[in-house]
Amino acid sequence: MGYWLMKSEPDVFGIDDLERVGVEPWEGVRNYQARNMMRDEMKTGDLAFFYHSNTTVPGIVGVLRIHREGYPDDAAFDPDHKYYDPKSDPDNPRWYRVDVAFEEKFSEVIPLSWLKQQPELSDSPLVRKGNRLSILPITEAQWRFIMDHAHRR
């Protein structure tokens, strides 16, 4: 099983939105490294932390599950869609997405400021300076550490 962290701005699509709809395509990722993780590495059943970014208190707010493995992001083919990419071609898609399913909302945000202070997370790309990817791999040990903290609150 793989473990991930997936970032979204809560005013665009937050944990409450995912809880309401249950399953949703994670579309609009326009970074090749993040695209490759969705296309090549994420598997059905993998778990991911839902991270709220670009907000007053950025941090982990819950858990989602990969519901469907990577497939072409057809928003890239629609000229009327905000994620349209004129260089993307249905015969040779440039962008991919996964479907995610709601699993759990934490009672409190686990703030980035707290995550950065934890020695157990010092080698995580999340706390490394300059890492702005919207999708990040998480080790099993890091996953368990964060989950233990979330359930103690």
Tab-separated table of N, CA and C in Angstrom, residues 6-149:
chain	number	residue	atom	x	y	z
A	6	MET	N	-1.939	14.932	-0.348
A	6	MET	CA	-2.493	15.652	-1.493
A	6	MET	C	-3.013	17.003	-1.017
A	7	LYS	N	-2.533	18.057	-1.673
A	7	LYS	CA	-2.852	19.425	-1.262
A	7	LYS	C	-3.971	20.007	-2.125
A	8	SER	N	-4.838	20.760	-1.460
A	8	SER	CA	-5.870	21.515	-2.161
A	8	SER	C	-6.195	22.758	-1.343
A	9	GLU	N	-6.569	23.801	-2.027
A	9	GLU	CA	-6.999	25.013	-1.336
A	9	GLU	C	-8.448	24.813	-0.902
A	10	PRO	N	-8.743	25.020	0.380
A	10	PRO	CA	-10.091	24.719	0.870
A	10	PRO	C	-11.195	25.558	0.237
A	11	ASP	N	-10.861	26.739	-0.284
A	11	ASP	CA	-11.900	27.535	-0.944
A	11	ASP	C	-12.150	27.071	-2.378
A	12	VAL	N	-11.280	26.187	-2.891
A	12	VAL	CA	-11.474	25.591	-4.213
A	12	VAL	C	-12.133	24.221	-4.060
A	13	PHE	N	-11.521	23.349	-3.250
A	13	PHE	CA	-12.078	22.027	-2.952
A	13	PHE	C	-11.451	21.550	-1.653
A	14	GLY	N	-12.250	21.491	-0.602
A	14	GLY	CA	-11.748	21.123	0.711
A	14	GLY	C	-12.285	19.792	1.194
A	15	ILE	N	-11.867	19.425	2.387
A	15	ILE	CA	-12.283	18.154	2.979
A	15	ILE	C	-13.803	18.090	3.139
A	16	ASP	N	-14.438	19.211	3.457
A	16	ASP	CA	-15.901	19.206	3.596
A	16	ASP	C	-16.585	18.933	2.263
A	17	ASP	N	-16.005	19.427	1.182
A	17	ASP	CA	-16.544	19.141	-0.153
A	17	ASP	C	-16.441	17.654	-0.460
A	18	LEU	N	-15.276	17.070	-0.159
A	18	LEU	CA	-15.096	15.640	-0.430
A	18	LEU	C	-16.025	14.804	0.437
A	19	GLU	N	-16.188	15.196	1.690
A	19	GLU	CA	-17.104	14.456	2.561
A	19	GLU	C	-18.524	14.497	1.994
A	20	ARG	N	-18.920	15.638	1.468
A	20	ARG	CA	-20.271	15.801	0.921
A	20	ARG	C	-20.497	14.936	-0.323
A	21	VAL	N	-19.509	14.902	-1.241
A	21	VAL	CA	-19.710	14.174	-2.501
A	21	VAL	C	-19.277	12.718	-2.426
A	22	GLY	N	-18.397	12.378	-1.502
A	22	GLY	CA	-17.966	10.993	-1.326
A	22	GLY	C	-16.791	10.603	-2.191
A	23	VAL	N	-16.954	10.715	-3.509
A	23	VAL	CA	-15.889	10.378	-4.471
A	23	VAL	C	-15.794	11.518	-5.476
A	24	GLU	N	-14.556	11.882	-5.829
A	24	GLU	CA	-14.364	13.022	-6.731
A	24	GLU	C	-13.079	12.839	-7.532
A	25	PRO	N	-13.066	13.229	-8.809
A	25	PRO	CA	-11.804	13.247	-9.555
A	25	PRO	C	-10.875	14.327	-8.988
A	26	TRP	N	-9.605	13.988	-8.825
A	26	TRP	CA	-8.591	14.958	-8.380
A	26	TRP	C	-7.971	15.520	-9.644
A	27	GLU	N	-8.594	16.561	-10.185
A	27	GLU	CA	-8.216	17.080	-11.488
A	27	GLU	C	-7.414	18.361	-11.363
A	28	GLY	N	-6.847	18.763	-12.475
A	28	GLY	CA	-6.186	20.057	-12.546
A	28	GLY	C	-4.736	20.076	-12.126
A	29	VAL	N	-4.150	18.914	-11.864
A	29	VAL	CA	-2.725	18.879	-11.505
A	29	VAL	C	-1.929	19.135	-12.778
A	30	ARG	N	-1.131	20.184	-12.759
A	30	ARG	CA	-0.378	20.583	-13.950
A	30	ARG	C	1.115	20.690	-13.640
A	31	ASN	N	1.616	19.675	-12.960
A	31	ASN	CA	3.036	19.554	-12.664
A	31	ASN	C	3.432	18.140	-13.077
A	32	TYR	N	4.503	18.005	-13.845
A	32	TYR	CA	4.864	16.693	-14.387
A	32	TYR	C	5.224	15.681	-13.313
A	33	GLN	N	5.921	16.106	-12.276
A	33	GLN	CA	6.314	15.163	-11.230
A	33	GLN	C	5.080	14.636	-10.489
A	34	ALA	N	4.152	15.528	-10.144
A	34	ALA	CA	2.915	15.108	-9.486
A	34	ALA	C	2.072	14.252	-10.437
A	35	ARG	N	2.022	14.637	-11.705
A	35	ARG	CA	1.302	13.845	-12.708
A	35	ARG	C	1.846	12.430	-12.777
A	36	ASN	N	3.167	12.289	-12.778
A	36	ASN	CA	3.785	10.968	-12.859
A	36	ASN	C	3.413	10.105	-11.660
A	37	MET	N	3.339	10.703	-10.480
A	37	MET	CA	2.939	9.932	-9.301
A	37	MET	C	1.509	9.433	-9.452
A	38	MET	N	0.611	10.297	-9.932
A	38	MET	CA	-0.778	9.872	-10.125
A	38	MET	C	-0.880	8.817	-11.225
A	39	ARG	N	-0.170	9.016	-12.295
A	39	ARG	CA	-0.260	8.121	-13.450
A	39	ARG	C	0.407	6.772	-13.190
A	40	ASP	N	1.583	6.800	-12.540
A	40	ASP	CA	2.425	5.607	-12.484
A	40	ASP	C	2.488	4.919	-11.128
A	41	GLU	N	2.225	5.643	-10.054
A	41	GLU	CA	2.497	5.079	-8.734
A	41	GLU	C	1.270	4.881	-7.853
A	42	MET	N	0.299	5.763	-7.920
A	42	MET	CA	-0.872	5.639	-7.051
A	42	MET	C	-1.713	4.443	-7.475
A	43	LYS	N	-2.116	3.664	-6.473
A	43	LYS	CA	-2.909	2.461	-6.718
A	43	LYS	C	-4.228	2.543	-5.955
A	44	THR	N	-5.245	1.897	-6.491
A	44	THR	CA	-6.528	1.826	-5.813
A	44	THR	C	-6.314	1.272	-4.407
A	45	GLY	N	-6.881	1.955	-3.431
A	45	GLY	CA	-6.743	1.544	-2.037
A	45	GLY	C	-5.649	2.270	-1.279
A	46	ASP	N	-4.715	2.916	-1.997
A	46	ASP	CA	-3.707	3.732	-1.312
A	46	ASP	C	-4.418	4.802	-0.486
A	47	LEU	N	-3.744	5.248	0.558
A	47	LEU	CA	-4.300	6.281	1.429
A	47	LEU	C	-3.505	7.565	1.288
A	48	ALA	N	-4.191	8.680	1.491
A	48	ALA	CA	-3.526	9.983	1.392
A	48	ALA	C	-4.067	10.920	2.460
A	49	PHE	N	-3.179	11.729	2.985
A	49	PHE	CA	-3.620	12.823	3.838
A	49	PHE	C	-4.180	13.920	2.950
A	50	PHE	N	-5.275	14.511	3.374
A	50	PHE	CA	-5.844	15.674	2.704
A	50	PHE	C	-5.265	16.892	3.403
A	51	TYR	N	-4.558	17.721	2.640
A	51	TYR	CA	-3.847	18.877	3.183
A	51	TYR	C	-4.462	20.145	2.625
A	52	HIS	N	-4.870	21.046	3.512
A	52	HIS	CA	-5.381	22.349	3.081
A	52	HIS	C	-4.217	23.317	2.965
A	53	SER	N	-4.033	23.862	1.764
A	53	SER	CA	-2.946	24.812	1.511
A	53	SER	C	-3.522	26.204	1.266
A	54	ASN	N	-2.640	27.182	1.263
A	54	ASN	CA	-3.013	28.568	0.962
A	54	ASN	C	-4.207	29.026	1.801
A	55	THR	N	-4.086	28.803	3.100
A	55	THR	CA	-5.131	29.177	4.036
A	55	THR	C	-4.472	29.695	5.310
A	56	THR	N	-5.255	30.230	6.218
A	56	THR	CA	-4.703	30.823	7.438
A	56	THR	C	-3.829	29.839	8.207
A	57	VAL	N	-4.329	28.604	8.395
A	57	VAL	CA	-3.557	27.563	9.076
A	57	VAL	C	-3.435	26.378	8.121
A	58	PRO	N	-2.382	26.360	7.294
A	58	PRO	CA	-2.215	25.219	6.401
A	58	PRO	C	-1.876	23.969	7.202
A	59	GLY	N	-2.424	22.838	6.751
A	59	GLY	CA	-2.123	21.598	7.449
A	59	GLY	C	-2.993	20.449	6.995
A	60	ILE	N	-2.790	19.321	7.661
A	60	ILE	CA	-3.508	18.084	7.344
A	60	ILE	C	-4.860	18.109	8.040
A	61	VAL	N	-5.909	17.837	7.273
A	61	VAL	CA	-7.269	17.930	7.807
A	61	VAL	C	-8.019	16.603	7.789
A	62	GLY	N	-7.453	15.582	7.149
A	62	GLY	CA	-8.152	14.309	7.097
A	62	GLY	C	-7.468	13.319	6.187
A	63	VAL	N	-8.230	12.276	5.844
A	63	VAL	CA	-7.709	11.158	5.056
A	63	VAL	C	-8.644	10.891	3.885
A	64	LEU	N	-8.048	10.593	2.756
A	64	LEU	CA	-8.802	10.131	1.593
A	64	LEU	C	-8.166	8.839	1.088
A	65	ARG	N	-8.904	8.139	0.253
A	65	ARG	CA	-8.433	6.881	-0.324
A	65	ARG	C	-8.452	7.014	-1.842
A	66	ILE	N	-7.459	6.430	-2.489
A	66	ILE	CA	-7.451	6.407	-3.955
A	66	ILE	C	-8.521	5.407	-4.395
A	67	HIS	N	-9.519	5.922	-5.079
A	67	HIS	CA	-10.680	5.138	-5.491
A	67	HIS	C	-10.509	4.578	-6.908
A	68	ARG	N	-9.780	5.297	-7.736
A	68	ARG	CA	-9.518	4.861	-9.116
A	68	ARG	C	-8.120	5.319	-9.496
A	69	GLU	N	-7.368	4.414	-10.092
A	69	GLU	CA	-5.997	4.719	-10.500
A	69	GLU	C	-5.974	5.733	-11.636
A	70	GLY	N	-4.791	6.244	-11.904
A	70	GLY	CA	-4.607	7.320	-12.865
A	70	GLY	C	-5.222	7.063	-14.232
A	71	TYR	N	-5.878	8.083	-14.749
A	71	TYR	CA	-6.470	8.058	-16.089
A	71	TYR	C	-6.425	9.480	-16.642
A	72	PRO	N	-6.526	9.649	-17.957
A	72	PRO	CA	-6.379	10.988	-18.540
A	72	PRO	C	-7.351	12.006	-17.939
A	73	ASP	N	-6.832	13.183	-17.666
A	73	ASP	CA	-7.632	14.291	-17.145
A	73	ASP	C	-8.286	14.987	-18.337
A	74	ASP	N	-9.542	14.626	-18.604
A	74	ASP	CA	-10.205	15.159	-19.796
A	74	ASP	C	-10.531	16.645	-19.690
A	75	ALA	N	-10.369	17.244	-18.516
A	75	ALA	CA	-10.522	18.701	-18.407
A	75	ALA	C	-9.496	19.401	-19.292
A	76	ALA	N	-8.363	18.753	-19.509
A	76	ALA	CA	-7.307	19.340	-20.342
A	76	ALA	C	-7.731	19.467	-21.804
A	77	PHE	N	-8.743	18.705	-22.217
A	77	PHE	CA	-9.175	18.714	-23.620
A	77	PHE	C	-10.330	19.685	-23.882
A	78	ASP	N	-10.903	20.253	-22.843
A	78	ASP	CA	-12.100	21.088	-22.955
A	78	ASP	C	-11.719	22.571	-22.952
A	79	PRO	N	-11.847	23.251	-24.084
A	79	PRO	CA	-11.444	24.659	-24.152
A	79	PRO	C	-12.214	25.572	-23.200
A	80	ASP	N	-13.368	25.133	-22.731
A	80	ASP	CA	-14.156	25.947	-21.812
A	80	ASP	C	-13.836	25.673	-20.342
A	81	HIS	N	-12.973	24.699	-20.085
A	81	HIS	CA	-12.644	24.327	-18.706
A	81	HIS	C	-11.435	25.115	-18.218
A	82	LYS	N	-11.414	25.437	-16.928
A	82	LYS	CA	-10.295	26.228	-16.390
A	82	LYS	C	-8.970	25.471	-16.431
A	83	TYR	N	-9.003	24.142	-16.543
A	83	TYR	CA	-7.770	23.357	-16.611
A	83	TYR	C	-7.420	22.937	-18.042
A	84	TYR	N	-7.993	23.608	-19.017
A	84	TYR	CA	-7.717	23.314	-20.429
A	84	TYR	C	-6.237	23.512	-20.745
A	85	ASP	N	-5.703	22.589	-21.546
A	85	ASP	CA	-4.324	22.698	-22.029
A	85	ASP	C	-4.339	22.415	-23.528
A	86	PRO	N	-4.136	23.429	-24.361
A	86	PRO	CA	-4.217	23.231	-25.810
A	86	PRO	C	-3.175	22.247	-26.342
A	87	LYS	N	-2.119	21.976	-25.589
A	87	LYS	CA	-1.093	21.035	-26.043
A	87	LYS	C	-1.403	19.592	-25.656
A	88	SER	N	-2.444	19.383	-24.864
A	88	SER	CA	-2.816	18.031	-24.471
A	88	SER	C	-3.714	17.426	-25.545
A	89	ASP	N	-3.496	16.155	-25.829
A	89	ASP	CA	-4.183	15.470	-26.918
A	89	ASP	C	-4.798	14.172	-26.383
A	90	PRO	N	-6.071	13.908	-26.661
A	90	PRO	CA	-6.686	12.665	-26.179
A	90	PRO	C	-5.934	11.404	-26.624
A	91	ASP	N	-5.268	11.453	-27.777
A	91	ASP	CA	-4.515	10.287	-28.249
A	91	ASP	C	-3.165	10.145	-27.552
A	92	ASN	N	-2.697	11.223	-26.966
A	92	ASN	CA	-1.434	11.211	-26.231
A	92	ASN	C	-1.572	12.191	-25.062
A	93	PRO	N	-2.363	11.800	-24.034
A	93	PRO	CA	-2.686	12.748	-22.971
A	93	PRO	C	-1.456	13.203	-22.193
A	94	ARG	N	-1.448	14.460	-21.875
A	94	ARG	CA	-0.351	15.053	-21.109
A	94	ARG	C	-0.645	14.977	-19.610
A	95	TRP	N	-1.921	15.104	-19.236
A	95	TRP	CA	-2.294	15.220	-17.826
A	95	TRP	C	-3.198	14.078	-17.384
A	96	TYR	N	-2.993	13.653	-16.151
A	96	TYR	CA	-3.749	12.546	-15.570
A	96	TYR	C	-4.368	12.979	-14.255
A	97	ARG	N	-5.327	12.187	-13.820
A	97	ARG	CA	-5.956	12.397	-12.521
A	97	ARG	C	-6.283	11.043	-11.908
A	98	VAL	N	-6.603	11.055	-10.643
A	98	VAL	CA	-7.113	9.884	-9.943
A	98	VAL	C	-8.454	10.277	-9.342
A	99	ASP	N	-9.266	9.291	-9.016
A	99	ASP	CA	-10.474	9.558	-8.244
A	99	ASP	C	-10.152	9.276	-6.784
A	100	VAL	N	-10.632	10.148	-5.910
A	100	VAL	CA	-10.385	9.990	-4.481
A	100	VAL	C	-11.712	9.846	-3.747
A	101	ALA	N	-11.677	9.122	-2.632
A	101	ALA	CA	-12.864	8.902	-1.812
A	101	ALA	C	-12.596	9.384	-0.390
A	102	PHE	N	-13.599	9.983	0.200
A	102	PHE	CA	-13.504	10.455	1.578
A	102	PHE	C	-13.354	9.275	2.524
A	103	GLU	N	-12.461	9.411	3.496
A	103	GLU	CA	-12.293	8.408	4.542
A	103	GLU	C	-12.556	8.988	5.925
A	104	GLU	N	-11.922	10.125	6.228
A	104	GLU	CA	-11.992	10.642	7.596
A	104	GLU	C	-11.641	12.128	7.622
A	105	LYS	N	-12.355	12.856	8.464
A	105	LYS	CA	-12.010	14.250	8.747
A	105	LYS	C	-11.507	14.309	10.184
A	106	PHE	N	-10.346	14.924	10.389
A	106	PHE	CA	-9.790	15.041	11.731
A	106	PHE	C	-10.559	16.095	12.524
A	107	SER	N	-10.555	15.942	13.836
A	107	SER	CA	-11.264	16.894	14.698
A	107	SER	C	-10.597	18.262	14.692
A	108	GLU	N	-9.291	18.297	14.423
A	108	GLU	CA	-8.547	19.553	14.345
A	108	GLU	C	-7.532	19.466	13.214
A	109	VAL	N	-7.177	20.601	12.671
A	109	VAL	CA	-6.102	20.673	11.672
A	109	VAL	C	-4.787	20.307	12.358
A	110	ILE	N	-3.974	19.500	11.688
A	110	ILE	CA	-2.598	19.278	12.143
A	110	ILE	C	-1.756	20.280	11.364
A	111	PRO	N	-1.359	21.375	12.012
A	111	PRO	CA	-0.737	22.478	11.281
A	111	PRO	C	0.656	22.161	10.756
A	112	LEU	N	0.975	22.760	9.623
A	112	LEU	CA	2.310	22.628	9.050
A	112	LEU	C	3.362	23.064	10.061
A	113	SER	N	3.074	24.083	10.835
A	113	SER	CA	4.046	24.559	11.829
A	113	SER	C	4.403	23.451	12.822
A	114	TRP	N	3.430	22.638	13.231
A	114	TRP	CA	3.695	21.512	14.133
A	114	TRP	C	4.462	20.417	13.392
A	115	LEU	N	4.037	20.105	12.175
A	115	LEU	CA	4.693	19.051	11.393
A	115	LEU	C	6.180	19.348	11.221
A	116	LYS	N	6.519	20.611	10.984
A	116	LYS	CA	7.919	21.001	10.776
A	116	LYS	C	8.778	20.805	12.020
A	117	GLN	N	8.171	20.770	13.182
A	117	GLN	CA	8.914	20.638	14.439
A	117	GLN	C	9.183	19.190	14.829
A	118	GLN	N	8.632	18.233	14.100
A	118	GLN	CA	8.727	16.832	14.499
A	118	GLN	C	9.943	16.155	13.877
A	119	PRO	N	10.871	15.643	14.709
A	119	PRO	CA	12.051	14.951	14.173
A	119	PRO	C	11.678	13.743	13.305
A	120	GLU	N	10.547	13.107	13.615
A	120	GLU	CA	10.102	11.934	12.855
A	120	GLU	C	9.750	12.283	11.408
A	121	LEU	N	9.552	13.554	11.142
A	121	LEU	CA	9.163	13.990	9.794
A	121	LEU	C	10.256	14.785	9.091
A	122	SER	N	11.441	14.834	9.677
A	122	SER	CA	12.505	15.701	9.148
A	122	SER	C	12.927	15.345	7.725
A	123	ASP	N	12.741	14.078	7.330
A	123	ASP	CA	13.122	13.697	5.965
A	123	ASP	C	11.927	13.678	5.008
A	124	SER	N	10.770	14.147	5.468
A	124	SER	CA	9.589	14.194	4.612
A	124	SER	C	9.688	15.371	3.647
A	125	PRO	N	9.312	15.167	2.385
A	125	PRO	CA	9.322	16.292	1.441
A	125	PRO	C	8.374	17.419	1.863
A	126	LEU	N	7.384	17.106	2.679
A	126	LEU	CA	6.435	18.128	3.124
A	126	LEU	C	7.122	19.244	3.903
A	127	VAL	N	8.108	18.898	4.703
A	127	VAL	CA	8.743	19.906	5.561
A	127	VAL	C	10.061	20.418	4.982
A	128	ARG	N	10.460	19.880	3.841
A	128	ARG	CA	11.672	20.359	3.178
A	128	ARG	C	11.432	21.717	2.544
A	129	LYS	N	12.353	22.598	2.732
A	129	LYS	CA	12.234	23.956	2.191
A	129	LYS	C	12.166	23.910	0.657
A	130	GLY	N	11.257	24.688	0.110
A	130	GLY	CA	11.165	24.816	-1.334
A	130	GLY	C	10.339	23.755	-2.032
A	131	ASN	N	9.795	22.781	-1.294
A	131	ASN	CA	9.002	21.742	-1.940
A	131	ASN	C	7.549	22.184	-2.006
A	132	ARG	N	7.083	22.490	-3.202
A	132	ARG	CA	5.734	23.014	-3.369
A	132	ARG	C	4.833	22.079	-4.179
A	133	LEU	N	5.248	20.831	-4.361
A	133	LEU	CA	4.414	19.897	-5.115
A	133	LEU	C	3.060	19.704	-4.432
A	134	SER	N	2.033	19.511	-5.226
A	134	SER	CA	0.694	19.322	-4.674
A	134	SER	C	0.429	17.877	-4.267
A	135	ILE	N	1.301	16.970	-4.673
A	135	ILE	CA	1.203	15.565	-4.280
A	135	ILE	C	2.584	15.123	-3.829
A	136	LEU	N	2.630	14.499	-2.648
A	136	LEU	CA	3.906	14.072	-2.083
A	136	LEU	C	3.795	12.651	-1.556
A	137	PRO	N	4.846	11.851	-1.705
A	137	PRO	CA	4.844	10.524	-1.085
A	137	PRO	C	5.110	10.646	0.414
A	138	ILE	N	4.514	9.755	1.179
A	138	ILE	CA	4.691	9.688	2.628
A	138	ILE	C	5.118	8.259	2.956
A	139	THR	N	6.093	8.093	3.828
A	139	THR	CA	6.495	6.739	4.218
A	139	THR	C	5.459	6.156	5.177
A	140	GLU	N	5.485	4.841	5.317
A	140	GLU	CA	4.559	4.195	6.250
A	140	GLU	C	4.811	4.672	7.679
A	141	ALA	N	6.079	4.836	8.058
A	141	ALA	CA	6.405	5.312	9.411
A	141	ALA	C	5.864	6.727	9.632
A	142	GLN	N	6.009	7.593	8.637
A	142	GLN	CA	5.479	8.955	8.749
A	142	GLN	C	3.954	8.928	8.839
A	143	TRP	N	3.346	8.057	8.037
A	143	TRP	CA	1.886	7.922	8.060
A	143	TRP	C	1.418	7.556	9.463
A	144	ARG	N	2.035	6.525	10.029
A	144	ARG	CA	1.617	6.055	11.359
A	144	ARG	C	1.837	7.128	12.420
A	145	PHE	N	2.949	7.836	12.334
A	145	PHE	CA	3.242	8.892	13.298
A	145	PHE	C	2.158	9.972	13.255
A	146	ILE	N	1.806	10.419	12.066
A	146	ILE	CA	0.793	11.473	11.926
A	146	ILE	C	-0.584	10.959	12.341
A	147	MET	N	-0.921	9.736	11.959
A	147	MET	CA	-2.221	9.172	12.343
A	147	MET	C	-2.319	9.017	13.860
A	148	ASP	N	-1.250	8.564	14.494
A	148	ASP	CA	-1.256	8.451	15.961
A	148	ASP	C	-1.525	9.812	16.589
A	149	HIS	N	-0.868	10.830	16.075
A	149	HIS	CA	-1.071	12.185	16.607
A	149	HIS	C	-2.513	12.648	16.368
